[in-house]
Short mmCIF file of C-alpha atoms in Angstrom, two decimals:
data_model
loop_
_atom_site.label_atom_id
_atom_site.label_comp_id
_atom_site.label_asym_id
_atom_site.label_seq_id
_atom_site.Cartn_x
_atom_site.Cartn_y
_atom_site.Cartn_z
CA MET A 266 -0.11 -0.07 -0.16
CA VAL A 267 2.63 2.62 -1.31
CA LEU A 268 0.60 5.83 -1.87
CA GLY A 269 -2.00 4.81 1.22
CA ALA A 270 1.18 4.29 3.64
CA ALA A 271 2.73 7.29 2.80
CA ALA A 272 -0.58 9.76 2.82
CA ARG A 273 -2.38 7.90 5.78
CA VAL A 274 -5.66 7.33 4.13
CA ALA A 275 -7.23 3.94 4.98
CA ILE A 276 -9.33 2.65 2.79
CA VAL A 277 -11.94 -0.19 3.65
CA GLY A 278 -13.74 -0.57 -0.14
CA CYS A 279 -14.18 2.85 -0.93
CA ARG A 280 -15.24 4.13 2.59
CA ARG A 281 -12.92 5.97 3.45
CA LEU A 282 -11.33 7.76 6.89
CA VAL A 283 -9.17 10.40 6.88
CA SER A 284 -6.18 11.55 9.00
CA SER A 285 -4.28 13.63 6.83
CA SER A 286 -4.52 17.24 4.74
CA HIS A 287 -3.99 14.94 1.54
CA ALA A 288 -6.79 12.64 2.18
CA PRO A 289 -10.44 12.81 1.10
CA LEU A 290 -12.85 14.84 3.20
CA LEU A 291 -14.90 12.35 5.32
CA VAL A 292 -18.57 12.27 4.06
CA SER A 293 -21.01 11.79 6.47
CA SER A 294 -24.29 10.70 5.98
CA GLN A 295 -25.88 14.05 7.46
CA SER A 296 -23.45 16.16 4.13
CA ARG A 297 -25.79 18.91 2.79
CA GLN A 298 -27.76 18.96 -0.57
CA MET A 299 -26.35 21.13 -3.02
CA SER A 300 -27.20 24.51 -3.00
CA THR A 301 -29.15 26.36 -5.67
CA ASP A 302 -26.55 27.90 -7.12
CA ALA A 303 -24.07 25.01 -7.17
CA ARG A 304 -26.90 22.68 -8.44
CA SER A 305 -27.61 25.15 -11.23
CA VAL A 306 -23.39 25.29 -12.02
CA SER A 307 -23.12 21.25 -11.83
CA GLU A 308 -26.93 20.81 -14.31
CA LYS A 309 -24.74 23.26 -16.81
CA LEU A 310 -21.86 21.44 -16.61
CA ARG A 311 -23.91 17.63 -16.99
CA ASN A 312 -25.56 19.09 -19.89
CA SER A 313 -22.49 20.16 -21.59
CA GLY A 314 -21.27 16.78 -21.33
CA LEU A 315 -18.37 17.73 -19.05
CA LEU A 316 -19.48 16.26 -15.70
CA ARG A 317 -18.27 12.88 -15.76
CA THR A 318 -18.74 10.47 -13.08
CA GLN A 319 -17.26 7.14 -14.75
CA GLY A 320 -13.54 6.66 -15.28
CA LEU A 321 -11.77 6.19 -18.81
CA ILE A 322 -10.51 3.56 -20.19
CA GLY A 323 -9.80 2.14 -23.67
CA GLY A 324 -11.84 5.15 -25.14
CA LYS A 325 -14.56 4.05 -22.95
CA TRP A 326 -16.32 5.52 -20.14
CA ILE A 327 -17.07 2.95 -17.30
CA ASP A 328 -18.25 2.17 -14.04
CA SER A 329 -15.86 0.70 -11.44
CA TYR A 330 -16.38 -3.10 -12.01
CA ASP A 331 -17.90 -2.97 -8.49
CA LYS A 332 -20.38 -0.34 -8.80
CA THR A 333 -18.89 1.32 -5.61
CA THR A 334 -18.81 5.21 -6.21
CA ILE A 335 -16.59 7.92 -4.07
CA LYS A 336 -18.33 11.67 -3.05
CA VAL A 337 -16.75 14.61 -4.41
CA ASN A 338 -17.38 17.63 -2.19
CA ASN A 339 -17.21 21.23 -2.78
CA PRO A 340 -14.84 22.40 -0.07
CA ALA A 341 -16.33 25.96 0.28
CA THR A 342 -19.95 24.29 1.27
CA GLY A 343 -19.16 20.62 2.19
CA GLU A 344 -21.89 20.06 -0.07
CA ILE A 345 -22.17 17.01 -2.39
CA VAL A 346 -20.83 17.62 -6.05
CA ALA A 347 -20.75 14.38 -7.46
CA ASP A 348 -20.67 10.60 -7.00
CA VAL A 349 -17.79 8.73 -9.08
CA ALA A 350 -16.53 5.72 -9.78
CA CYS A 351 -14.25 4.18 -7.03
CA MET A 352 -11.67 1.63 -9.11
CA GLY A 353 -8.82 -0.24 -8.36
CA VAL A 354 -7.07 -3.00 -9.12
CA LYS A 355 -8.35 -4.48 -11.63
CA GLU A 356 -9.64 -1.25 -13.43
CA THR A 357 -5.85 -0.15 -13.30
CA ASN A 358 -4.70 -3.21 -14.53
CA ASP A 359 -6.88 -2.92 -17.72
CA ALA A 360 -5.90 0.47 -18.06
CA ILE A 361 -2.46 -0.20 -18.21
CA ALA A 362 -3.09 -2.77 -20.83
CA SER A 363 -5.08 -0.56 -22.92
CA SER A 364 -2.01 1.95 -22.61
CA TYR A 365 0.18 -0.41 -23.83
CA GLU A 366 -2.06 -1.56 -27.01
CA ALA A 367 -2.46 2.25 -27.94
CA PHE A 368 1.24 2.77 -27.52
CA GLN A 369 1.97 0.77 -30.30
CA SER A 370 0.07 2.73 -32.86
CA TRP A 371 0.35 5.83 -31.36
CA SER A 372 4.25 5.82 -30.94
CA ARG A 373 4.29 5.36 -35.04
CA LEU A 374 2.37 8.56 -35.86
CA THR A 375 4.54 11.02 -37.40
CA ALA A 376 5.18 14.11 -34.76
CA GLY A 377 3.28 16.04 -37.03
CA GLU A 378 0.34 13.69 -36.69
CA ARG A 379 0.52 13.77 -32.55
CA SER A 380 0.57 17.79 -32.80
CA LYS A 381 -2.29 18.06 -34.76
CA VAL A 382 -4.08 16.31 -32.44
CA LEU A 383 -2.80 17.86 -29.15
CA ARG A 384 -3.81 21.47 -31.13
CA ARG A 385 -6.78 20.36 -31.18
CA TRP A 386 -7.20 19.48 -27.61
CA PHE A 387 -5.74 22.99 -26.57
CA ASP A 388 -8.29 24.61 -28.74
CA LEU A 389 -10.99 22.86 -26.84
CA LEU A 390 -9.02 23.62 -23.30
CA VAL A 391 -9.94 27.06 -24.19
CA ALA A 392 -13.08 26.86 -26.09
CA HIS A 393 -14.42 25.22 -22.43
CA LYS A 394 -12.64 27.29 -19.97
CA GLU A 395 -15.60 28.73 -18.33
CA GLU A 396 -16.79 25.62 -17.61
CA LEU A 397 -13.80 24.14 -16.90
CA GLY A 398 -13.03 27.28 -14.42
CA GLN A 399 -16.21 26.03 -12.73
CA LEU A 400 -15.28 22.73 -12.09
CA ILE A 401 -12.16 23.16 -10.53
CA THR A 402 -14.08 26.11 -8.15
CA LEU A 403 -16.94 23.27 -7.50
CA GLU A 404 -14.30 20.73 -6.44
CA GLN A 405 -11.24 22.53 -5.40
CA GLY A 406 -12.59 25.95 -3.83
CA LYS A 407 -10.38 28.17 -5.45
CA PRO A 408 -11.92 31.65 -6.73
CA LEU A 409 -13.52 31.12 -10.03
CA LYS A 410 -11.26 33.80 -11.47
CA GLU A 411 -8.02 32.00 -10.61
CA ALA A 412 -9.39 29.16 -11.61
CA ILE A 413 -10.51 30.04 -15.39
CA GLY A 414 -6.45 31.42 -14.94
CA GLU A 415 -5.66 28.14 -14.49
CA VAL A 416 -7.65 26.53 -16.93
CA ALA A 417 -5.17 29.14 -19.42
CA TYR A 418 -2.13 28.03 -17.42
CA GLY A 419 -2.99 24.13 -17.68
CA ALA A 420 -4.06 24.55 -21.62
CA SER A 421 -0.84 26.36 -22.93
CA PHE A 422 1.07 23.05 -21.62
CA ILE A 423 -1.13 21.26 -24.52
CA GLU A 424 -0.19 24.04 -26.84
CA TYR A 425 3.25 24.25 -26.25
CA TYR A 426 4.24 20.56 -26.44
CA ALA A 427 2.29 20.18 -29.77
CA GLU A 428 4.58 22.51 -31.17
CA GLU A 429 7.50 20.69 -29.68
CA ALA A 430 6.37 17.03 -30.80
CA LYS A 431 7.87 18.66 -33.88
CA ARG A 432 11.54 19.28 -32.32
CA VAL A 433 12.42 16.37 -31.26
CA TYR A 434 15.95 15.81 -32.57
CA GLY A 435 18.59 13.34 -32.84
CA ASP A 436 21.89 13.12 -33.78
CA ILE A 437 24.89 12.13 -35.79
CA ILE A 438 28.08 11.86 -34.06
CA PRO A 439 31.92 11.77 -36.12
CA PRO A 440 32.78 8.16 -36.42
CA ASN A 441 35.68 6.71 -34.75
CA SER A 442 36.17 5.13 -38.50
CA SER A 443 35.52 5.84 -41.71
CA ASP A 444 33.61 2.78 -42.66
CA ARG A 445 30.77 3.76 -39.64
CA ARG A 446 27.95 6.14 -39.40
CA LEU A 447 26.79 6.58 -35.27
CA LEU A 448 23.59 7.93 -34.89
CA VAL A 449 21.54 9.06 -31.82
CA LEU A 450 17.84 8.38 -31.78
CA LYS A 451 15.24 9.83 -29.34
CA GLN A 452 12.40 7.42 -28.68
CA PRO A 453 9.27 7.46 -26.69
CA ILE A 454 9.51 5.60 -23.13
CA GLY A 455 6.27 3.93 -23.76
CA VAL A 456 3.73 3.43 -20.91
CA VAL A 457 3.86 6.24 -18.39
CA GLY A 458 1.37 6.83 -14.73
CA ALA A 459 0.60 9.99 -14.18
CA ILE A 460 -0.15 10.70 -10.45
CA THR A 461 -1.66 14.51 -10.01
CA PRO A 462 -3.04 16.71 -7.20
CA TRP A 463 -5.92 18.17 -5.63
CA ASN A 464 -4.42 21.84 -5.59
CA PHE A 465 -3.71 22.13 -9.47
CA PRO A 466 -6.58 19.64 -10.86
CA LEU A 467 -6.33 20.14 -14.14
CA ALA A 468 -2.32 22.41 -15.36
CA MET A 469 -1.08 19.03 -13.24
CA ILE A 470 -2.10 16.58 -15.68
CA THR A 471 -1.78 18.41 -18.71
CA ARG A 472 1.95 19.46 -17.52
CA LYS A 473 2.18 15.47 -18.07
CA VAL A 474 0.32 14.28 -20.54
CA GLY A 475 0.93 17.16 -23.04
CA PRO A 476 4.98 16.16 -23.20
CA ALA A 477 4.06 12.38 -22.85
CA LEU A 478 1.49 12.48 -25.36
CA ALA A 479 3.77 14.67 -28.03
CA SER A 480 6.69 12.18 -27.07
CA GLY A 481 4.43 8.99 -28.01
CA CYS A 482 3.75 8.01 -24.92
CA THR A 483 0.10 6.67 -23.72
CA VAL A 484 -0.81 7.44 -20.11
CA VAL A 485 -2.49 6.33 -17.35
CA VAL A 486 -3.48 9.44 -14.95
CA LYS A 487 -4.51 8.66 -11.56
CA PRO A 488 -6.00 12.24 -10.25
CA SER A 489 -6.73 13.16 -6.57
CA GLU A 490 -9.61 11.60 -5.07
CA LEU A 491 -10.65 15.04 -3.83
CA THR A 492 -10.65 16.42 -7.19
CA PRO A 493 -11.46 14.18 -10.61
CA LEU A 494 -13.70 15.70 -12.01
CA THR A 495 -11.34 18.06 -13.60
CA ALA A 496 -8.91 15.19 -14.98
CA LEU A 497 -12.34 13.68 -16.70
CA ALA A 498 -13.38 16.90 -18.04
CA ALA A 499 -10.27 17.40 -19.82
CA ALA A 500 -10.45 13.52 -20.83
CA GLU A 501 -13.71 13.94 -22.33
CA LEU A 502 -12.08 16.75 -24.60
CA ALA A 503 -9.10 14.94 -25.60
CA LEU A 504 -11.17 12.31 -26.48
CA GLN A 505 -13.19 14.80 -28.70
CA ALA A 506 -9.61 16.50 -29.87
CA GLY A 507 -8.90 12.53 -31.12
CA VAL A 508 -6.68 11.55 -29.31
CA PRO A 509 -7.25 7.77 -29.85
CA PRO A 510 -8.78 5.25 -27.29
CA GLY A 511 -6.00 3.63 -24.56
CA ALA A 512 -3.53 6.60 -25.52
CA LEU A 513 -5.02 8.22 -22.28
CA ASN A 514 -6.91 6.66 -19.51
CA VAL A 515 -8.07 7.88 -16.34
CA VAL A 516 -8.79 6.14 -13.26
CA MET A 517 -9.34 6.84 -9.72
CA GLY A 518 -10.65 5.41 -6.25
CA ASN A 519 -8.95 3.29 -4.02
CA ALA A 520 -5.23 5.24 -4.30
CA PRO A 521 -3.47 1.95 -2.57
CA GLU A 522 -4.52 0.21 -5.01
CA ILE A 523 -3.97 2.26 -8.32
CA GLY A 524 -0.26 3.06 -7.22
CA ASP A 525 0.80 -0.61 -6.03
CA ALA A 526 -0.82 -1.38 -9.92
CA LEU A 527 1.01 1.28 -12.01
CA LEU A 528 4.28 0.39 -9.66
CA SER A 529 4.44 -3.24 -10.02
CA SER A 530 3.26 -3.23 -14.00
CA PRO A 531 6.55 -4.21 -16.25
CA GLN A 532 4.62 -2.61 -18.70
CA VAL A 533 4.15 1.06 -17.51
CA ARG A 534 7.97 2.34 -18.06
CA LYS A 535 7.64 5.68 -16.46
CA ILE A 536 6.16 7.24 -13.38
CA THR A 537 5.15 10.93 -13.11
CA PHE A 538 4.33 12.01 -9.59
CA THR A 539 3.32 15.83 -8.19
CA GLY A 540 2.93 15.87 -4.42
CA SER A 541 4.18 15.09 -0.85
CA THR A 542 8.17 14.26 -0.31
CA ALA A 543 6.92 11.62 1.87
CA VAL A 544 4.63 9.70 -0.93
CA GLY A 545 7.60 10.66 -3.68
CA LYS A 546 9.94 9.04 -1.45
CA LYS A 547 7.95 5.86 -1.26
CA LEU A 548 6.94 5.25 -5.26
CA MET A 549 10.59 6.16 -5.81
CA ALA A 550 11.41 2.73 -3.50
CA ALA A 551 8.62 0.68 -5.49
CA ALA A 552 9.64 1.73 -8.56
CA ALA A 553 12.78 0.01 -7.92
CA PRO A 554 12.18 -3.52 -8.65
CA THR A 555 10.89 -2.75 -12.19
CA VAL A 556 13.35 0.13 -12.86
CA LYS A 557 11.11 2.42 -13.93
CA LYS A 558 12.06 6.01 -15.10
CA VAL A 559 10.99 8.37 -12.32
CA SER A 560 9.96 12.09 -12.00
CA LEU A 561 8.90 13.80 -8.60
CA GLU A 562 7.66 17.39 -8.32
CA LEU A 563 7.96 17.19 -4.33
CA GLY A 564 7.47 19.78 -1.50
CA GLY A 565 8.64 22.81 -0.86
CA ASN A 566 9.75 25.38 2.19
CA ALA A 567 10.15 28.37 -0.37
CA PRO A 568 11.83 31.86 1.23
CA SER A 569 11.06 35.36 -0.30
CA ILE A 570 13.87 37.30 0.70
CA ILE A 571 13.63 41.06 0.80
CA PHE A 572 16.62 42.98 1.19
CA ASP A 573 17.11 46.69 2.46
CA ASP A 574 17.33 47.72 -1.12
CA ALA A 575 14.07 46.49 -2.24
CA ASN A 576 11.74 48.73 -3.78
CA LEU A 577 9.28 48.17 -1.28
CA ASP A 578 5.77 47.98 -3.25
CA VAL A 579 7.13 45.48 -5.51
CA ALA A 580 8.46 43.00 -2.88
CA VAL A 581 4.64 43.04 -1.18
CA LYS A 582 2.80 42.81 -3.92
CA GLY A 583 5.52 40.20 -5.11
CA THR A 584 5.52 38.15 -2.11
CA LEU A 585 1.91 38.56 -1.77
CA ALA A 586 1.17 36.70 -4.62
CA ALA A 587 3.73 34.59 -4.01
CA LYS A 588 2.26 33.48 -0.60
CA PHE A 589 -1.49 33.62 -1.12
CA ARG A 590 -2.23 32.05 -4.32
CA ASN A 591 -4.55 29.18 -4.14
CA SER A 592 -5.27 30.41 -0.87
CA GLY A 593 -1.58 29.23 0.44
CA GLN A 594 -1.83 25.75 -1.63
CA THR A 595 0.89 25.47 -3.47
CA CYS A 596 4.56 23.65 -3.57
CA VAL A 597 6.24 27.07 -4.49
CA CYS A 598 4.28 29.25 -2.28
CA ALA A 599 6.49 31.73 0.05
CA ASN A 600 6.56 29.39 2.99
CA ARG A 601 9.13 31.64 5.00
CA VAL A 602 9.58 35.43 4.60
CA LEU A 603 12.70 36.58 5.34
CA VAL A 604 12.91 40.43 5.61
CA GLN A 605 16.64 42.58 6.38
CA ASP A 606 16.35 44.57 9.53
CA GLY A 607 16.62 47.84 7.94
CA ILE A 608 13.25 47.27 6.17
CA TYR A 609 11.59 44.96 8.72
CA ASP A 610 8.89 47.04 10.35
CA LYS A 611 8.38 49.01 7.02
CA PHE A 612 7.72 45.86 5.64
CA ALA A 613 5.67 43.94 7.83
CA GLU A 614 3.60 47.42 8.32
CA ALA A 615 2.70 47.40 4.54
CA PHE A 616 2.86 44.01 4.02
CA SER A 617 -0.35 43.52 6.34
CA GLU A 618 -2.19 46.31 5.20
CA ALA A 619 -1.96 44.05 1.62
CA VAL A 620 -3.13 41.10 2.94
CA GLN A 621 -6.02 42.78 5.02
CA LYS A 622 -7.61 43.79 1.51
CA LEU A 623 -7.70 40.42 0.62
CA GLU A 624 -11.51 38.94 0.58
CA VAL A 625 -11.99 35.74 1.58
CA GLY A 626 -15.34 33.50 0.35
CA ASP A 627 -17.28 31.31 -1.51
CA GLY A 628 -14.86 30.94 -5.05
CA PHE A 629 -18.51 31.48 -6.79
CA LYS A 630 -18.50 35.13 -5.14
CA GLU A 631 -17.63 38.06 -7.30
CA GLY A 632 -14.68 39.68 -5.74
CA THR A 633 -13.48 36.51 -3.59
CA THR A 634 -9.30 36.26 -3.72
CA GLN A 635 -8.86 33.56 -1.07
CA GLY A 636 -11.08 30.05 -0.97
CA PRO A 637 -10.89 27.74 1.55
CA LEU A 638 -8.85 25.22 2.43
CA ILE A 639 -9.45 21.73 1.11
CA ASN A 640 -10.52 19.98 3.97
CA ASP A 641 -10.53 19.78 8.15
CA ALA A 642 -7.35 18.11 8.16
CA ALA A 643 -5.49 21.22 6.56
CA ILE A 644 -7.18 23.76 9.27
CA GLN A 645 -6.35 21.49 11.46
CA LYS A 646 -2.20 21.61 10.34
CA VAL A 647 -2.09 25.47 10.05
CA GLU A 648 -3.92 26.14 13.42
CA SER A 649 -1.30 23.77 14.97
CA PHE A 650 1.92 25.44 13.17
CA VAL A 651 0.53 28.79 14.34
CA GLN A 652 0.02 28.14 17.79
CA ASP A 653 3.45 26.71 17.80
CA ALA A 654 4.76 29.39 16.70
CA VAL A 655 2.88 31.68 18.99
CA SER A 656 4.36 29.49 21.56
CA LYS A 657 7.77 30.01 20.87
CA GLY A 658 7.10 33.62 21.40
CA ALA A 659 6.13 34.90 17.50
CA LYS A 660 3.76 37.72 17.62
CA VAL A 661 0.58 37.44 15.10
CA LEU A 662 -0.12 40.82 13.56
CA LEU A 663 -3.01 40.22 11.46
CA GLY A 664 -5.46 36.81 11.35
CA GLY A 665 -4.51 33.50 13.07
CA LYS A 666 -7.57 31.51 12.93
CA LYS A 667 -10.57 30.15 11.54
CA HIS A 668 -12.31 32.38 9.56
CA SER A 669 -16.11 33.53 10.49
CA LEU A 670 -17.68 32.10 7.58
CA GLY A 671 -16.79 28.47 9.12
CA MET A 672 -16.02 25.33 7.17
CA THR A 673 -12.73 25.22 6.44
CA PHE A 674 -12.14 29.05 5.67
CA TYR A 675 -8.77 30.14 7.27
CA GLU A 676 -7.95 33.88 8.03
CA PRO A 677 -5.13 35.41 5.93
CA THR A 678 -2.63 35.75 8.61
CA VAL A 679 0.52 37.41 9.38
CA ILE A 680 3.52 36.29 11.83
CA ARG A 681 6.29 38.38 12.90
CA ASP A 682 9.60 37.31 14.85
CA VAL A 683 9.30 33.77 13.52
CA THR A 684 12.51 31.81 14.42
CA SER A 685 14.15 28.64 13.25
CA ASN A 686 12.77 26.52 16.35
CA MET A 687 9.39 26.75 14.91
CA ILE A 688 7.22 24.28 12.75
CA MET A 689 6.70 26.92 10.23
CA SER A 690 10.23 27.48 9.48
CA LYS A 691 10.89 23.80 8.41
CA GLU A 692 7.96 22.12 7.32
CA GLU A 693 5.61 23.70 4.17
CA ILE A 694 2.55 25.48 5.47
CA PHE A 695 0.28 24.85 2.90
CA GLY A 696 -2.30 27.41 4.09
CA PRO A 697 -2.49 31.29 4.14
CA VAL A 698 0.04 32.17 6.57
CA ALA A 699 3.05 34.48 5.92
CA PRO A 700 6.13 33.91 8.72
CA LEU A 701 8.30 36.78 8.46
CA ILE A 702 11.50 35.92 9.69
CA ARG A 703 14.66 38.59 10.15
CA PHE A 704 18.08 38.35 8.72
CA LYS A 705 21.13 40.78 8.85
CA THR A 706 23.63 40.30 6.20
CA GLU A 707 23.27 38.83 2.84
CA GLU A 708 25.61 35.60 4.31
CA ASP A 709 22.60 35.09 6.73
CA ALA A 710 19.78 35.11 4.17
CA ILE A 711 21.31 32.54 2.07
CA ARG A 712 22.38 30.25 5.25
CA ILE A 713 18.96 30.50 6.29
CA ALA A 714 17.43 30.19 3.29
CA ASN A 715 19.44 27.14 1.93
CA ASP A 716 18.75 25.42 5.63
CA THR A 717 16.40 22.68 4.70
CA ILE A 718 15.90 19.73 3.00
CA ALA A 719 13.47 21.17 0.32
CA GLY A 720 14.39 22.96 -2.94
CA LEU A 721 11.88 23.97 -4.93
CA ALA A 722 11.42 27.75 -5.43
CA ALA A 723 12.54 30.66 -3.60
CA TYR A 724 12.02 34.73 -4.48
CA ILE A 725 14.70 37.43 -4.12
CA PHE A 726 13.72 41.17 -4.16
CA THR A 727 16.19 43.78 -4.59
CA ASN A 728 17.10 46.49 -6.43
CA SER A 729 20.92 45.28 -6.71
CA VAL A 730 21.79 43.81 -10.03
CA GLN A 731 25.10 42.37 -8.44
CA ARG A 732 23.21 41.20 -5.49
CA SER A 733 20.58 39.44 -7.75
CA TRP A 734 23.49 37.45 -9.66
CA ARG A 735 25.18 36.26 -6.15
CA VAL A 736 22.23 35.06 -4.11
CA SER A 737 20.49 33.13 -7.17
CA GLU A 738 23.78 31.34 -7.72
CA ALA A 739 24.27 30.78 -4.40
CA LEU A 740 20.37 29.73 -3.05
CA GLU A 741 19.96 25.68 -3.25
CA TYR A 742 16.52 25.73 -5.76
CA GLY A 743 15.64 24.99 -8.62
CA LEU A 744 13.55 27.84 -9.62
CA VAL A 745 14.30 31.17 -8.22
CA GLY A 746 12.19 34.44 -9.25
CA VAL A 747 14.17 38.11 -9.07
CA ASN A 748 11.10 41.06 -8.05
CA GLU A 749 8.54 38.14 -9.13
CA GLY A 750 6.38 36.96 -7.19
CA ILE A 751 4.69 34.29 -9.82
CA ILE A 752 7.37 32.69 -12.06
CA SER A 753 6.28 29.16 -13.41
CA THR A 754 5.51 29.39 -17.26
CA GLU A 755 5.35 26.58 -19.97
CA VAL A 756 8.32 27.79 -21.70
CA ALA A 757 10.50 27.53 -18.82
CA PRO A 758 11.60 24.42 -16.75
CA PHE A 759 9.84 23.59 -13.77
CA GLY A 760 12.01 21.25 -10.56
CA GLY A 761 13.19 21.02 -7.80
CA VAL A 762 16.54 19.58 -6.06
CA LYS A 763 17.30 17.99 -2.81
CA GLN A 764 14.21 16.46 -1.21
CA SER A 765 12.14 18.72 -3.70
CA GLY A 766 12.29 16.19 -6.99
CA LEU A 767 13.95 15.08 -9.44
CA GLY A 768 13.33 16.31 -13.16
CA ARG A 769 12.00 18.78 -14.84
CA GLU A 770 8.30 19.33 -16.36
CA GLY A 771 7.64 22.95 -19.11
CA SER A 772 10.25 24.00 -21.66
CA LYS A 773 12.08 21.71 -23.95
CA TYR A 774 13.63 19.78 -21.26
CA GLY A 775 10.03 18.49 -19.97
CA MET A 776 10.27 16.41 -23.16
CA ASP A 777 13.39 14.62 -22.55
CA GLU A 778 11.51 12.94 -19.15
CA TYR A 779 9.51 11.03 -21.48
CA HIS A 780 12.42 10.00 -24.31
CA GLU A 781 14.97 7.19 -24.45
CA ILE A 782 17.95 7.66 -26.08
CA LYS A 783 19.28 5.17 -28.53
CA TYR A 784 22.84 4.74 -30.27
CA ILE A 785 23.07 3.09 -33.43
CA CYS A 786 26.38 2.45 -34.85
CA MET A 787 25.97 1.70 -38.76
CA GLY A 788 28.97 -0.24 -40.50
CA ASP A 789 29.53 -0.63 -44.21
CA MET A 790 27.80 -3.37 -45.70
CA ASN A 791 30.07 -3.91 -48.27
CA ARG A 792 33.30 -4.13 -45.92
CA GLN A 793 35.88 -6.48 -46.96
#
């Protein structure tokens, strides 16, 4: 039970008991029925054909073989959005077999033919951005404007890799003998198992499936049980675009069974995963017996470093974006805000004023900028981190408690005088809490920033070009933003160092994760 053990989710059939912020909501028999507004949105989505509740195997929409289901909830209200198929090992094995069979034909298409299919998929994603955004808000909770922004971001990977499919080049090596020719080919690796999280229900799928399909691979996607609806809608549009049966399969439900089936199958040649570091380590170990290629995008502990010479307005705006996007529930969120002595008090005041203006509410409400956390376990984690910091001397400047809206809403929070012995300095908060940490010198900032097992994203705010180069090169992180708080883009490589993962997603480098390199030595047939 590789996934289950690490995520601490106990699954009995498809009734789930929850003890982790990565786990699904516990749904009681007294869960509220859907409100009028949510029902209206759901009905429109159902009528459009995008609200799918079955898994996709071999181009067919199917129920779980034992007819069990799991409930998908709206975290803002607790309402049940849909009951979706709860699949397990049998369905996953069939999905793998379907992908393996489809690989034989999909991989033999020309790059141009695959490119055209992906381009049509991109066009459909963009054409349905409103509906997809509504689905994301329904099941994940982020504000609708932000959700539609995720659709645009997610679709950009399909567009990019539709183009990049035609730019996979091999090589010709100068031979060591005049009667030889040495060639290098890049070939698709095969069937890919893609395991994706709940915080970006569309973008984390397209960022993996786009380069996989462009390379000629086929894919079995396992979306989070918390947010499967967006994945299913995207798969429906992929079918409409002409992605052939079996090239893209989607199974969801019993995470341990699905994960173990993907990891143990010799037909699955690669695992790509976005999620916690603990689960990533389990996946690496479980992939070893079949020597699968593995790419991992894991947890972060991002520093946002504000130097004395920074433009205060730029630093406040950039850190606000880096910290509070998706209510702090991203792996690249600023987890620690390091502020130099000379600007500390000014920044704390200005930043708190900016945070105070954030609007908390249901994602469908106009003006909302902060939605709910994903579930009760996430709230409990944030509360425990704040309590730990306060008990050790930190001071809450703003927020610091559950929001009056109830459910899983938490007040945007700023805490000053945070030190290295507090949990929130060491572990990923994954919530709307900004800890302010004081430092004196540039060397201090680099030391504090690098004092973590994580190494995904970091942010610097300074008006010194020389300092920006020095610090960027000294930081042990895979991504660095200089005077910018939102740095992810489809054209640049995304990934971490240290225990934040392996490999890169996005950009031309993202294609390499789905290729094998083959060397061919051609001798002279007429050689005597």
